[in-house]
Coordinates of C-alpha atoms and ligand atoms in Angstrom, one line a residue:
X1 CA -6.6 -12.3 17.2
X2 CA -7.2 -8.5 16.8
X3 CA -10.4 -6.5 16.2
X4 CA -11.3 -3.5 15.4
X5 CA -14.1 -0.8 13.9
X6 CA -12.0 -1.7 11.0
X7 CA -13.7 -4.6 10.8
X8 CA -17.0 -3.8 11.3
X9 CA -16.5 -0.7 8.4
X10 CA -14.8 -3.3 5.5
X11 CA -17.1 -6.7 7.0
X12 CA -13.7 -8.3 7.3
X13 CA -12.5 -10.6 10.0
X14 CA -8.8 -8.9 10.6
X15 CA -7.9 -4.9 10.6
X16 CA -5.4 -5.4 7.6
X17 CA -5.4 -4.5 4.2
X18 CA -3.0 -5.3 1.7
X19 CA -2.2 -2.4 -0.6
X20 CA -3.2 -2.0 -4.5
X21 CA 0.3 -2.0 -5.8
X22 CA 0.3 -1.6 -9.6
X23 CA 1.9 -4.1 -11.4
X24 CA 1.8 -6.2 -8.3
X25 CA -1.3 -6.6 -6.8
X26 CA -4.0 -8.3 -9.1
X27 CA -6.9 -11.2 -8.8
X28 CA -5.3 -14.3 -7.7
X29 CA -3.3 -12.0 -4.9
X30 CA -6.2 -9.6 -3.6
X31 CA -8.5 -12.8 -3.9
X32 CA -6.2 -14.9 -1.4
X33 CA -5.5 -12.2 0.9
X34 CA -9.5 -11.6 1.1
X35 CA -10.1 -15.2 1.4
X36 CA -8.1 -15.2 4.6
X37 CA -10.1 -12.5 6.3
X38 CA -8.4 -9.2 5.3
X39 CA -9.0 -7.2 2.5
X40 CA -7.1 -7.9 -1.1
X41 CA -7.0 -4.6 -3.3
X42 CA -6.5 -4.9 -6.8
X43 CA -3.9 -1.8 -7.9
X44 CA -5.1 -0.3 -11.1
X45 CA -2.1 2.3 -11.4
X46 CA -2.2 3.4 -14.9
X47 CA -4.2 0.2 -16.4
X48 CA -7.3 1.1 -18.6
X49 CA -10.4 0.7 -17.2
X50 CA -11.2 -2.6 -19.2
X51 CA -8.0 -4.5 -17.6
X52 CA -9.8 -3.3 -14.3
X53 CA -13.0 -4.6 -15.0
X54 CA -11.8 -7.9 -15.6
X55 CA -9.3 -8.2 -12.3
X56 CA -12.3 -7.2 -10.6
X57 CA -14.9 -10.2 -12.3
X58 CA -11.6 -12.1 -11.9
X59 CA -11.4 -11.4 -8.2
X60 CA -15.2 -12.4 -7.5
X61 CA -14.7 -15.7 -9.5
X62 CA -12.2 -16.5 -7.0
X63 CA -13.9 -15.1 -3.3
X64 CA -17.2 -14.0 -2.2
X65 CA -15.3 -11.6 0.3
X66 CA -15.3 -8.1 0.3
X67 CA -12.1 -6.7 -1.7
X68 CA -11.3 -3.1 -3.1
X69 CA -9.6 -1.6 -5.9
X70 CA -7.1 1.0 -5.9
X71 CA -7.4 4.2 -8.2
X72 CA -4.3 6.5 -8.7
X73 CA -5.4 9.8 -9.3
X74 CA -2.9 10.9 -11.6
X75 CA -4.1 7.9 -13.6
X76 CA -5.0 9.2 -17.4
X77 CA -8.2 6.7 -17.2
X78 CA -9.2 7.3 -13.9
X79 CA -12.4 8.9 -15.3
X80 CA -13.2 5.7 -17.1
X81 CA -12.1 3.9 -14.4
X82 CA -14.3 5.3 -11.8
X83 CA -18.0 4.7 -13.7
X84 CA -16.9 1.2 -13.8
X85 CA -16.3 0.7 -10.2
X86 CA -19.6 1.9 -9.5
X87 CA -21.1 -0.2 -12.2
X88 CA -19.0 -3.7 -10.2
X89 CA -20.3 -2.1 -7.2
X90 CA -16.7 -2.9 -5.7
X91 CA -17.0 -3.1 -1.9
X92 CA -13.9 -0.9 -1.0
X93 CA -11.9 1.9 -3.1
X94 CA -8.7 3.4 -2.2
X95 CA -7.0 6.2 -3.8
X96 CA -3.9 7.8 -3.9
X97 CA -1.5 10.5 -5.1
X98 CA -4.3 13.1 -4.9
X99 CA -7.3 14.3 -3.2
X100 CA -10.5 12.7 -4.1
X101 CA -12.8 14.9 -3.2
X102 CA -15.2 15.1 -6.4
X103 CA -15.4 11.8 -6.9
X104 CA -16.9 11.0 -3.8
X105 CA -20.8 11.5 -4.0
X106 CA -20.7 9.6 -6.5
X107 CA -18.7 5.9 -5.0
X108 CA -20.5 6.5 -1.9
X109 CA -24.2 6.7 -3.4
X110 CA -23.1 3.4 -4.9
X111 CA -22.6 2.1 -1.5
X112 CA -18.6 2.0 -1.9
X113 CA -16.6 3.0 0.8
X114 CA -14.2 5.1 0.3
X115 CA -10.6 5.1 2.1
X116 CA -8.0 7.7 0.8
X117 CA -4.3 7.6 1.2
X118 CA -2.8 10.7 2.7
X119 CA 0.8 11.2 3.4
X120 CA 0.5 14.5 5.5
X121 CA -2.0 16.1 7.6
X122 CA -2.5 19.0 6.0
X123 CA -4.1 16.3 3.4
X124 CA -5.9 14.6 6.4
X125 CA -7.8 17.7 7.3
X126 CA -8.8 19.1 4.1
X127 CA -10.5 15.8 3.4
X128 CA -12.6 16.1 7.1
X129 CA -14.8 17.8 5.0
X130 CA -15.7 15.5 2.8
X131 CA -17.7 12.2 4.4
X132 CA -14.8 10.0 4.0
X133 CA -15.2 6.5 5.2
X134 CA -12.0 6.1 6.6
X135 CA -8.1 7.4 6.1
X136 CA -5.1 5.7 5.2
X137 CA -2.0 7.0 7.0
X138 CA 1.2 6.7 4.7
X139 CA 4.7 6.7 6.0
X140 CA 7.7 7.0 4.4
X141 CA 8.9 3.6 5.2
X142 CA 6.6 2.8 2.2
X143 CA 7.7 1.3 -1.0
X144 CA 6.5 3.6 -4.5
X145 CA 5.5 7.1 -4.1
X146 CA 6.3 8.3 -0.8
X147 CA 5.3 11.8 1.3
X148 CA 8.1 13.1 3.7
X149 CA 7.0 12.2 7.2
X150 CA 7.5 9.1 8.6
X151 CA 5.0 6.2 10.0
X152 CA 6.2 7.6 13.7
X153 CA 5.1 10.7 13.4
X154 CA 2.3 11.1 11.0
X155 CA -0.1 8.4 12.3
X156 CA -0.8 9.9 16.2
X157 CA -0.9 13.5 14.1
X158 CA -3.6 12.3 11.5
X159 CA -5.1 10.5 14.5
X160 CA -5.7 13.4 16.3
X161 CA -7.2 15.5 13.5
X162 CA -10.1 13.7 12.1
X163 CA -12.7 11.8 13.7
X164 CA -12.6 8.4 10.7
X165 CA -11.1 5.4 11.5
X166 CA -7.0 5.9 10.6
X167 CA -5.2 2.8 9.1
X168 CA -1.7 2.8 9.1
X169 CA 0.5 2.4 6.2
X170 CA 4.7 1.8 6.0
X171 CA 7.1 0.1 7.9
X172 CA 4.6 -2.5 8.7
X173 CA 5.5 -6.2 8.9
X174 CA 4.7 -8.2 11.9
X175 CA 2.5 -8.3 14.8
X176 CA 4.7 -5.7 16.3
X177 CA 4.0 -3.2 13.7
X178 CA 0.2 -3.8 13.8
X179 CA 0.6 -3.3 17.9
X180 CA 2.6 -0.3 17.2
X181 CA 0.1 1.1 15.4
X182 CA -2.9 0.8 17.3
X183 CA -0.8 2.3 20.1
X184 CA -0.5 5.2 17.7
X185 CA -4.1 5.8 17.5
X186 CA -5.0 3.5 14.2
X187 CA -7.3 1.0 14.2
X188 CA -5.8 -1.3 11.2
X189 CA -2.8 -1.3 9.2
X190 CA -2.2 -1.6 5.4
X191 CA 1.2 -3.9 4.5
X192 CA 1.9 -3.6 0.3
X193 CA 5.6 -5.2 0.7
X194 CA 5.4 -8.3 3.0
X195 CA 2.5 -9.6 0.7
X196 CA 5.0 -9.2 -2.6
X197 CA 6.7 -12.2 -1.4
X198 CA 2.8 -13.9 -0.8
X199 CA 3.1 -17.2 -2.9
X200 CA -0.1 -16.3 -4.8
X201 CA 1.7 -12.9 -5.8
X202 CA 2.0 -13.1 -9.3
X203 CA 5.3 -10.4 -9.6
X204 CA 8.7 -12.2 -11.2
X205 CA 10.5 -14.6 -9.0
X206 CA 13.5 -12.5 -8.9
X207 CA 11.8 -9.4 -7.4
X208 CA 10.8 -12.0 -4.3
X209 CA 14.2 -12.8 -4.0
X210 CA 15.7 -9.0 -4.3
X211 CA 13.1 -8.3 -1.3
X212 CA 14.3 -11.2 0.3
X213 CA 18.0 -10.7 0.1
X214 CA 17.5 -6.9 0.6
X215 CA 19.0 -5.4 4.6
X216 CA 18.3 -2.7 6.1
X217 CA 19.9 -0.1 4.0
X218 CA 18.8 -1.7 0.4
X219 CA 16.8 0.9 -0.1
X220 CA 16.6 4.2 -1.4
X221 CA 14.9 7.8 -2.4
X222 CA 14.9 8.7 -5.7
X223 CA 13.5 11.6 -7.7
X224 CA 13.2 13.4 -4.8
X225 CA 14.4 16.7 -6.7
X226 CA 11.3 15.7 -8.9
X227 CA 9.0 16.8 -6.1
X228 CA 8.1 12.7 -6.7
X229 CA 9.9 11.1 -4.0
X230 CA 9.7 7.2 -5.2
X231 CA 11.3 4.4 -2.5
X232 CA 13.0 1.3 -4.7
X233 CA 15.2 -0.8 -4.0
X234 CA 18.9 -0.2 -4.6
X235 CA 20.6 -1.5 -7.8
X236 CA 22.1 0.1 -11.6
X237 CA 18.5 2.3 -11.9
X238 CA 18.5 3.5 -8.9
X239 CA 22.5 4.6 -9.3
X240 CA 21.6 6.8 -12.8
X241 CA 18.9 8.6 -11.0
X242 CA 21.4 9.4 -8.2
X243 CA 23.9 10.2 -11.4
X244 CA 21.1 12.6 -13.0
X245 CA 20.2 14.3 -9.2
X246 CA 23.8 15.2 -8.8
X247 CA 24.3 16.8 -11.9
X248 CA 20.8 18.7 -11.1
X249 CA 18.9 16.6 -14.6
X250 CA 15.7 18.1 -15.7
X251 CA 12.2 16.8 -14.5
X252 CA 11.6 15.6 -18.0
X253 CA 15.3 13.5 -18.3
X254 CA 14.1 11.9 -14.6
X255 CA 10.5 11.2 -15.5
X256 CA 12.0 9.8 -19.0
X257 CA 14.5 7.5 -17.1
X258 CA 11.4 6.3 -15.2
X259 CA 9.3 5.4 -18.1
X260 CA 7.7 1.7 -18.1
X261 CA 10.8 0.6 -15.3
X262 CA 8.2 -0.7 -12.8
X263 CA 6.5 -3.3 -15.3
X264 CA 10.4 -4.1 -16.5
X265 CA 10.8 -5.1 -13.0
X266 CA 7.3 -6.7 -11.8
X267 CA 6.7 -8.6 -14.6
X268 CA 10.3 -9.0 -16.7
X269 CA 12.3 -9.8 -13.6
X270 CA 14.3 -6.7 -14.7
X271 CA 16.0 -6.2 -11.0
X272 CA 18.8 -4.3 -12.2
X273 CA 17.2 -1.6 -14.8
X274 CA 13.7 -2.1 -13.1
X275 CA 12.3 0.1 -10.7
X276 CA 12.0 -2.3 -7.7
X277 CA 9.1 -0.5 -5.8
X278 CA 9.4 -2.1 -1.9
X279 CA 9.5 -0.7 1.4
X280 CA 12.1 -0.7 4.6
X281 CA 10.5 -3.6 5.8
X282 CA 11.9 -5.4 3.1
X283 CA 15.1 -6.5 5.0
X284 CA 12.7 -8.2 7.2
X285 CA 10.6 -10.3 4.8
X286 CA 12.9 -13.6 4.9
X287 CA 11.0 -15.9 2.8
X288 CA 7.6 -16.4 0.3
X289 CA 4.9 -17.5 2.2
X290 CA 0.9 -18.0 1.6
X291 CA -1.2 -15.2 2.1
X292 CA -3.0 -16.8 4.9
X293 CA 0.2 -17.5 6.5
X294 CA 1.2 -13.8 6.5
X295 CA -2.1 -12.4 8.0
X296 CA -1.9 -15.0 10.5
X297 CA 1.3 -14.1 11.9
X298 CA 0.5 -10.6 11.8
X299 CA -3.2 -10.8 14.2
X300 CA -1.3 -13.9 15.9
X301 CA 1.7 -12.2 16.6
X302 CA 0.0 -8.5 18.1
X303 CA -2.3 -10.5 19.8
X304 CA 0.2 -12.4 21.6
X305 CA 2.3 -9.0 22.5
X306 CA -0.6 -7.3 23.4
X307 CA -1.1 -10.2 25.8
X308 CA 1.6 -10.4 27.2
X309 CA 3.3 -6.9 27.6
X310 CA 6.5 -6.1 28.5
X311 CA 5.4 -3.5 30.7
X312 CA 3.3 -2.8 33.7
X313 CA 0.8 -0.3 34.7
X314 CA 1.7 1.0 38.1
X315 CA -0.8 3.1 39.4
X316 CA 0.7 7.0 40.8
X317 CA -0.7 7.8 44.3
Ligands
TUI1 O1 0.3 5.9 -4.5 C1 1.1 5.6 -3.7 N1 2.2 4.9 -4.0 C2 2.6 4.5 -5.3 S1 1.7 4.6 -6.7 C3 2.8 3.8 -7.5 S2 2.6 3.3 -9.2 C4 3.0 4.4 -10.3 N2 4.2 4.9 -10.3 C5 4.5 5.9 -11.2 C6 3.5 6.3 -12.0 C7 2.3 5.8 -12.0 C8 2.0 4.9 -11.1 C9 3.8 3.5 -6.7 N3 3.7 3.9 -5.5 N4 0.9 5.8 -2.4 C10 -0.3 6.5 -1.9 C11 0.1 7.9 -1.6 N5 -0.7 8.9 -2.0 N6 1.1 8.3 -1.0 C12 1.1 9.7 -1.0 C13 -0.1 10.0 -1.6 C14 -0.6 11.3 -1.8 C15 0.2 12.4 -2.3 C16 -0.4 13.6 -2.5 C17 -1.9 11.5 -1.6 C18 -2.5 12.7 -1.9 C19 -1.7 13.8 -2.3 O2 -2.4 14.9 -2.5 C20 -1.8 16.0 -3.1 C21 -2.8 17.1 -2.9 O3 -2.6 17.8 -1.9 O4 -3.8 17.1 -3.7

């Protein structure tokens, strides 16, 4: 197995953490992933902050382990939401699609740590001034909302400009990827589209399967001209936001088009007019498997590479 300061920060057993994917990733998920030594995170997206408070009581009914929640900053509640993650005392928040900044004194004198997700470094540095616990490095290999640079190149630059632990996010599937990564510079890496196919993911059958059947080139960008790059995969939705782009649609037609297509998908089965959220990695998720099963293969699988390189280390005179 692998270990890290990741571990020692989240009082988990392995440096992985699935990510809060809204719509996807609630209690039964985040509470199997936990159980199994990494860290579950419940994805609030743009759920009130009642339907987080009961995922979270839902989550400890099912583990005693440490799990976090994930707060989207562009959320309308997320000011509801935050009081009541400090009244749960939830172990670990992430946050994305924004900086957190003022909302940090506030987690952290409530003893949460507090992990954001950046997807550039000009993002990364800004937030060395805050006491951050530690930084999620986001690569556009990810499913959802996506920056511009890839895993490649933003982890070793995010790396090398803060002094927090860095976890890396997107394009991340096996025990390669977590080796990859801590060759990079990160000490742990966050997966969101390998545990979609987790048997104790609650998301419609037919996404799975989508994921499953999806190859290397199933998926796709859209919205970019939004200045919202989103990753889904390809199918009829994805071919009238190309449609719109190319005959330059407003912001508002895009958004519109957008509306309420990722619950139509996650929870409908809607993998046509849905917006299947899922990352590159998708063409290599082959079938559903138990959480446990997953994080295994994944500390298994770097530990035996790390093992037993295929390199050497010749020493220069
Ligand atoms: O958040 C994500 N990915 C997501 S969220 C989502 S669900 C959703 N979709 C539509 C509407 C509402 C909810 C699907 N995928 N990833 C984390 C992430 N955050 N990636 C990039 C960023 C990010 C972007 C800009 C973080 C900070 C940021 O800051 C801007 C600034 O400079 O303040």
């Amino acid at each position: 197995m692998i270990y890290t300061v990741l571990c020692d920060l989240l009082k988990i057993r392995y440096p992985v953490l699935q990510g809060g994917m809204a719509w996807v990733s609630t209690a039964e998920l985040v509470a199997a992933v936990s159980e199994a030594g990494a860290l579950g995170i419940i994805g609030s997206g743009n759920a009130t902050a009642s339907w987080v408070t009961e995922q979270i009581r839902l989550t400890r009914k099912l583990t005693a382990k440490p799990f976090g929640v994930n707060v989207l900053l562009t959320s309308p509640y997320v000011d509801e939401i935050m009081p009541v993650l400090i009244a749960e005392k939830v172990p670990v928040v992430t946050t994305g699609a924004g900086n957190p900044g003022k909302y940090l004194p506030s987690l952290q004198a409530a003893g949460i740590k507090v992990i954001p997700v950046v997807s550039s470094v000009a993002l990364a540095k800004r937030l060395t001034r805050y006491n951050i616990d530690a930084l999620i490095a986001e690569g556009m290999e990810s499913g959802g909302h996506i920056g511009e640079l890839s895993t490649m190149v933003l982890v070793p630059q995010v790396a090398e400009a803060v002094n927090v632990p860095v976890i890396a996010a997107g394009g991340i599937f096996n025990g390669r990827g977590l080796a990859a990564a801590l060759m990079l510079g990160a000490v742990g890496v966050q997966m969101g589209t390998r545990f979609m196919c987790a048997k104790e993911c609650r998301i419609h059958q037919q996404v799975k399967e989508a994921i499953i059947k999806a190859k290397d080139r199933d998926t796709v960008i859209t919205g970019a001209s939004t200045g919202h790059p989103v990753r889904v995969l390809r199918n009829k939705l994805s071919r009238q936001f190309e449609e719109l782009e190319k005959r330059n649609a407003s912001k508002e037609e895009l958004e519109e088009l957008g509306l309420g297509r990722l619950q139509a998908a996650m929870t409908e089965g809607d993998i046509e007019y849905g917006s299947v959220m899922a990352g590159q990695v998708s063409a290599m998720v082959k079938e559903v498997q138990p959480a446990r099963d997953i994080i295994l293969d994944i500390v298994n699988g770097a530990a035996a590479i790390l093992k037993k390189p295929n390199w050497q280390v010749i020493e220069e005179s």
